[in-house]
CSV table of C-alpha atoms in Angstrom, one decimal:
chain,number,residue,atom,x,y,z
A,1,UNK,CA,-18.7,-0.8,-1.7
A,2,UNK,CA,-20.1,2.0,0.4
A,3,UNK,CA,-18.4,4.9,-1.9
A,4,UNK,CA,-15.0,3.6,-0.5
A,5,UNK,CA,-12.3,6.0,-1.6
A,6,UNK,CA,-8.7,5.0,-3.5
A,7,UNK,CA,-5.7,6.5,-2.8
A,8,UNK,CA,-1.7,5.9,-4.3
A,9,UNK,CA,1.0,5.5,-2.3
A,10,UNK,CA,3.7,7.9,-3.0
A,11,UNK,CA,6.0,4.4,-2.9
A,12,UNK,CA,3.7,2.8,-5.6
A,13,UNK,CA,4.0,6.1,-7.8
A,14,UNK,CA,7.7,5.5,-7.7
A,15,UNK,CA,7.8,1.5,-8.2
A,16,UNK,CA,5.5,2.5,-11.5
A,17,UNK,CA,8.2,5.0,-12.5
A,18,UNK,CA,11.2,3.0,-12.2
A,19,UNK,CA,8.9,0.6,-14.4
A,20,UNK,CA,7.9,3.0,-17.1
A,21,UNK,CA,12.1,4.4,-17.6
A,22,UNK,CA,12.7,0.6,-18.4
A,23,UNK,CA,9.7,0.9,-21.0
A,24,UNK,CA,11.1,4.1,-22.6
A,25,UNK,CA,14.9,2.8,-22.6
A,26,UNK,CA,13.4,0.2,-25.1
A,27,UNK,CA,11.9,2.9,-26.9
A,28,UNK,CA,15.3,4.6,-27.9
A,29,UNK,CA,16.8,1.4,-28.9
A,30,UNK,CA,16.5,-1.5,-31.6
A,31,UNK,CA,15.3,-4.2,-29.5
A,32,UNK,CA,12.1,-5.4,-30.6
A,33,UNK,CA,9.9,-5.9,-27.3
A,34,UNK,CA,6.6,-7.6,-27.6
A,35,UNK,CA,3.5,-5.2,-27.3
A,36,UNK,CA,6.1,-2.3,-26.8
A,37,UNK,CA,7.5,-1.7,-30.3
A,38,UNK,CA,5.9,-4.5,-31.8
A,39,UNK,CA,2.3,-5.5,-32.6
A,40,UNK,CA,0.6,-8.6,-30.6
A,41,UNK,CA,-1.0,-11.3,-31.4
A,42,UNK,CA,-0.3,-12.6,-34.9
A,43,UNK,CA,1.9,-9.5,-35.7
A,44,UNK,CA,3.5,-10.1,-32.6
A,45,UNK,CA,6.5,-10.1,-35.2
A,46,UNK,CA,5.7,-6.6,-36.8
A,47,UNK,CA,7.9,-3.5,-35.8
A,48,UNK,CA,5.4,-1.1,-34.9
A,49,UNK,CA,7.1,2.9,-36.1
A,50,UNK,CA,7.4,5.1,-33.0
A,51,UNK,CA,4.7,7.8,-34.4
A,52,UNK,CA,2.3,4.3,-34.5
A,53,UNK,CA,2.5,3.9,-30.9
A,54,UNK,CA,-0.3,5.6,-29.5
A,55,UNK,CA,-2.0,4.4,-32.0
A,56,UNK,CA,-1.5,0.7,-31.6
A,57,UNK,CA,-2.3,1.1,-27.4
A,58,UNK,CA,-5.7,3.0,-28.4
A,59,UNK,CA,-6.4,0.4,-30.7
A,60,UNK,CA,-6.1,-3.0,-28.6
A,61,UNK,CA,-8.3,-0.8,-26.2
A,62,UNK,CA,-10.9,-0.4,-28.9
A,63,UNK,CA,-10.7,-3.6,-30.8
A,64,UNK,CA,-11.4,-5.5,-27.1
A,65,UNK,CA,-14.1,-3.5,-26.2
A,66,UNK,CA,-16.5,-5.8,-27.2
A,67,UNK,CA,-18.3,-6.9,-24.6
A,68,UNK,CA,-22.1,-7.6,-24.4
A,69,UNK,CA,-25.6,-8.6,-22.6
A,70,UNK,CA,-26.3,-6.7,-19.3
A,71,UNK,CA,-23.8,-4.5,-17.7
A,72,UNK,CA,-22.2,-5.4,-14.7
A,73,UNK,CA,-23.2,-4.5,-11.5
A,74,UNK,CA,-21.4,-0.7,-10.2
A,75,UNK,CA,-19.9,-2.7,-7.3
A,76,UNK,CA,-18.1,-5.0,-10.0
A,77,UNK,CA,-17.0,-2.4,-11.9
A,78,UNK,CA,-14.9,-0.5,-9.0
A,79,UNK,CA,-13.3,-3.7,-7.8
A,80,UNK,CA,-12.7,-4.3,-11.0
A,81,UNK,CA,-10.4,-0.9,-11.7
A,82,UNK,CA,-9.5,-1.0,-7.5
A,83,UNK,CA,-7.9,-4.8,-8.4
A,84,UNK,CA,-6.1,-3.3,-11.4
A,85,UNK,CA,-4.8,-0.7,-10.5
A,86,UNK,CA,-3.2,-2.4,-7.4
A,87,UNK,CA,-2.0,-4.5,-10.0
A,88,UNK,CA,-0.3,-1.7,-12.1
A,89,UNK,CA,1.0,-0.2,-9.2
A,90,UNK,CA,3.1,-3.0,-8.1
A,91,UNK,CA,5.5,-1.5,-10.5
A,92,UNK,CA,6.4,-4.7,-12.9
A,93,UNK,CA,3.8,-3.6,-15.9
A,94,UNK,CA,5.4,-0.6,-17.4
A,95,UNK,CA,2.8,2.2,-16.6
A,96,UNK,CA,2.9,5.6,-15.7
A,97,UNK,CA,1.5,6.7,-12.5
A,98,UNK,CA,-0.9,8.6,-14.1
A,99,UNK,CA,-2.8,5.9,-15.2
A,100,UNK,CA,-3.3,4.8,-11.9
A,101,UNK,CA,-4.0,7.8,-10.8
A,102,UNK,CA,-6.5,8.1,-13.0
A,103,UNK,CA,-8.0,5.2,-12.6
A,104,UNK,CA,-8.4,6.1,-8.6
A,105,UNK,CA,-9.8,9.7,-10.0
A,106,UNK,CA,-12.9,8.0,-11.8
A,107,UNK,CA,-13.5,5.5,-8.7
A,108,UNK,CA,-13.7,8.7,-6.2
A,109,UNK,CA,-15.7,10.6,-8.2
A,110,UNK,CA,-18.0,8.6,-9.5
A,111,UNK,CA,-17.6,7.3,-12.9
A,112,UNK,CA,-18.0,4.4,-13.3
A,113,UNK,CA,-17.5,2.4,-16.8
A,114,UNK,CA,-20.4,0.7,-18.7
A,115,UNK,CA,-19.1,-2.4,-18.7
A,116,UNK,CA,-21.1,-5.6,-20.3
A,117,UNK,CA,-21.4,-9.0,-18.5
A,118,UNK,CA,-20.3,-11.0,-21.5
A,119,UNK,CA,-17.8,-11.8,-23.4
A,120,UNK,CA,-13.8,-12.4,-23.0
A,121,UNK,CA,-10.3,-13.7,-24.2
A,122,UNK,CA,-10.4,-17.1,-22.5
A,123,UNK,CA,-6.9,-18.0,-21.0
A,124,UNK,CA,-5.6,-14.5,-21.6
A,125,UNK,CA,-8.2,-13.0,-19.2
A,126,UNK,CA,-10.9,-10.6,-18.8
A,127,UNK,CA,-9.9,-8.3,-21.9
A,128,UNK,CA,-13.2,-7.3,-23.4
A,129,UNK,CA,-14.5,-6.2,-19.7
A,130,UNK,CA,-11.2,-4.3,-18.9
A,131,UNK,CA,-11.3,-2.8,-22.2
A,132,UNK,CA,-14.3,-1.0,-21.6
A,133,UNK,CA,-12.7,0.5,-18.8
A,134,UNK,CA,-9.8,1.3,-20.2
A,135,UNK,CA,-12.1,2.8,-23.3
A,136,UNK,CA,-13.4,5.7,-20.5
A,137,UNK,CA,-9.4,6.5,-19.3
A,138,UNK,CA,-9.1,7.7,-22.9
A,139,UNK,CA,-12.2,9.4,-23.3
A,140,UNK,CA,-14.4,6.7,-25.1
A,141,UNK,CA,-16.7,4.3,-24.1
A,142,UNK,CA,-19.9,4.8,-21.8
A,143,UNK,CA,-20.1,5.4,-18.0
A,144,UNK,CA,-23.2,4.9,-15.8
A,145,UNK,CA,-23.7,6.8,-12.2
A,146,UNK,CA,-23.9,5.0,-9.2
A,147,UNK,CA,-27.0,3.1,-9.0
A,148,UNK,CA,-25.6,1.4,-12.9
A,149,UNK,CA,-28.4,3.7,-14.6
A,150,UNK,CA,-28.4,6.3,-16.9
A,151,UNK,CA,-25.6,5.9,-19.1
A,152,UNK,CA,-23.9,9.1,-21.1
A,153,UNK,CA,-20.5,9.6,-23.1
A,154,UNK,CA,-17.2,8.9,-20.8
A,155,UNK,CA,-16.2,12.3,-22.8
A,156,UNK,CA,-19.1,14.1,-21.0
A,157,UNK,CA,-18.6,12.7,-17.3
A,158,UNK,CA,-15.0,13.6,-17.7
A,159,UNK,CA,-15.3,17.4,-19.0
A,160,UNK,CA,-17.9,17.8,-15.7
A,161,UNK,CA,-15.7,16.3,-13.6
A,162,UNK,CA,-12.8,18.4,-14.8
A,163,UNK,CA,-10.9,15.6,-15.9
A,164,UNK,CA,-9.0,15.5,-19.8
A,165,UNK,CA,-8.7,12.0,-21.3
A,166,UNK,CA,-5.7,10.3,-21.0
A,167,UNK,CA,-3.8,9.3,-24.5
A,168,UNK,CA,-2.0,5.9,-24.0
A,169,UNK,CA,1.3,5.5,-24.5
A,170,UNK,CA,3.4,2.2,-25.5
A,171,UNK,CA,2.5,-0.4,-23.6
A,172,UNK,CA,-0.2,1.1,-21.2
A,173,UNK,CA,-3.1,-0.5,-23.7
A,174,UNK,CA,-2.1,-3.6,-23.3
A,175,UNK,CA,-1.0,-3.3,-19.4
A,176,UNK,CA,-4.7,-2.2,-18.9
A,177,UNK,CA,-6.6,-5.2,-20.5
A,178,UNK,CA,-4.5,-7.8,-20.0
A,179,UNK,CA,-5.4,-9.1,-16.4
A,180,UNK,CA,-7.8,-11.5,-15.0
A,181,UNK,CA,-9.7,-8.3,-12.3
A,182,UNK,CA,-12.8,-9.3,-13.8
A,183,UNK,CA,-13.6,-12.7,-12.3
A,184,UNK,CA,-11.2,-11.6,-9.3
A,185,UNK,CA,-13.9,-8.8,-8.5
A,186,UNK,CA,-16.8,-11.2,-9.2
A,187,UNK,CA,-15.5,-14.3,-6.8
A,188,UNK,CA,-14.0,-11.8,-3.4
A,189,UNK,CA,-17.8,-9.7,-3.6
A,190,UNK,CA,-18.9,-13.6,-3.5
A,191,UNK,CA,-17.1,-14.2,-0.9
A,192,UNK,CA,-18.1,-11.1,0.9
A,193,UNK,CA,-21.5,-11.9,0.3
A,194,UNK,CA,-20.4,-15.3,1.6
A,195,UNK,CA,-19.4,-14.8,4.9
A,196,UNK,CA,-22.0,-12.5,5.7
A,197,UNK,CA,-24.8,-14.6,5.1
A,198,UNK,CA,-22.6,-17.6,7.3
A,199,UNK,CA,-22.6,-15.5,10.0
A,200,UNK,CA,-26.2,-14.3,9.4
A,201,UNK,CA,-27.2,-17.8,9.0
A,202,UNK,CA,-25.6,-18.2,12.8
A,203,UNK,CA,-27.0,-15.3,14.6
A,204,UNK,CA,-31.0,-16.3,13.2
A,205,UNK,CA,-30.9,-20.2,14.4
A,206,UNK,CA,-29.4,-18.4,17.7
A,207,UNK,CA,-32.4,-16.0,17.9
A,208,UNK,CA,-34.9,-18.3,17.0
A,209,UNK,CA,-33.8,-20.9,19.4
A,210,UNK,CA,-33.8,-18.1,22.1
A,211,UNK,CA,-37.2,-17.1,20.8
A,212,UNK,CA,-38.7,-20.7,21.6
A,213,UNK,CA,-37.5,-21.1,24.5
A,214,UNK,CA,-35.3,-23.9,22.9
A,215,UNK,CA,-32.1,-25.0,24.8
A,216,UNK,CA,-28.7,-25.0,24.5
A,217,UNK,CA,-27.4,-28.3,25.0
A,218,UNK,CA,-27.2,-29.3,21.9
A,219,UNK,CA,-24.3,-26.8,21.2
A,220,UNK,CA,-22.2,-27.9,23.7
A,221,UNK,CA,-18.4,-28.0,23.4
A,222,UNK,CA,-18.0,-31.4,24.5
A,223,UNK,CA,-20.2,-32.8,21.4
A,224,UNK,CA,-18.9,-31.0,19.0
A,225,UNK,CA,-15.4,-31.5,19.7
A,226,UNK,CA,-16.0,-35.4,18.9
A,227,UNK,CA,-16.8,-34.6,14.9
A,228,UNK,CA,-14.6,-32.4,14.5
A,229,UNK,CA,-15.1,-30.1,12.3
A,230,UNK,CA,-13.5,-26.7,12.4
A,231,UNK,CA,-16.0,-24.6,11.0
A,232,UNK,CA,-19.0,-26.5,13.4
A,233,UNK,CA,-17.1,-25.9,16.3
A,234,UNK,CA,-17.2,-22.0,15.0
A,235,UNK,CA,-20.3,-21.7,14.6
């Protein structure tokens, strides 16, 4: 909120590395590794051929990205990419750094993903709205300004802000999408919203009782302590 800026610790950038050498030992060898060098889902058990790799990551992106109704709010959207890319950067999901990185370049600057209100994978998470922002990393997808209005090509934004899109590799795809950032941003704005409105709530029955000359005794410690509830005795 507020145009708050991301940055990335130089000690996340190398938790993320040590991360992404693990992913690309298994890419030299025979092991098959789920959503790596295999397919997912029903073809979990399908060897995916190295040159295929890129391809596979781009296409879970694409075939999730398919969300709909009204877009969320812009607010949603950054805490959406802020939460995931904290996430990534805890360096257990096999990313590069750049992705986070990237996703922190399209936060500061002001691109924000078009990212509809409906639609998801159930237990599995929030995949059809973090597909749509994964969609704009790689130069696809739609991205709205700061108000949420006026909505052009991801391709566009990114070539004015000097940015090129960012091919997937193995297992970035699926590291992007597969997370649960979309009800996480939804429920802490709440509870943002929340607390201000508690302690709104608090400083208008003060006021008012100030205003008419109203008096104070019924706030007194003494009778509140013999509830007692914690959040009465706050207030």
């Amino acid at each position: 909120r507020g145009g708050a800026r991301m940055e990335v610790a130089p000690a996340a950038a190398e938790a993320m590395q040590r991360s992404r050498s693990l992913v690309e030992k298994h890419l030299a060898g025979d092991q098959a590794v789920y959503g790596v060098t295999t397919g997912i889902g029903a073809l979990a058990d399908t060897r995916i051929p190295h040159e295929d790799l890129q391809g596979l990551q781009r296409n879970i992106v694409r075939s999730h990205a398919a969300g709909a109704g009204g877009l969320l709010p812009v607010e949603v959207v950054r805490a959406m990419m802020l939460l995931r890319a904290r996430a990534l950067s805890a360096g257990y999901s096999g990313v590069r750094p750049d992705v986070v990185h990237r996703i922190a370049d399209l936060v500061n600057r002001g691109i924000h993903p078009a990212v509809p209100s409906r639609g998801s994978v159930g237990a599995s998470g929030d995949l059809a709205q973090l597909a749509h922002v994964a969609l704009c990393i790689t130069g696809e997808g739609m991205v709205t300004d700061g108000d949420g209005r006026h909505p052009e090509a991801a391709a566009d934004a990114l070539a004015r802000a000097g940015l090129d899109p960012l091919p997937l590799e193995a297992k970035e795809g699926l590291a992007l999408i597969n997370g649960t950032e979309g009800m996480l941003a939804l429920g802490i704005l709440a509870h943002q919203d929340a607390a201000l409105l508690l302690s709104t709530a608090d400083l208008t029955a003060a006021l008012s009782v100030e205003g008419a000359l109203g008096t104070d005794r019924p706030f007194a410690d003494e009778l509140h302590r013999l509830r007692p509830h914690p959040g009465q005795a706050a207030s």
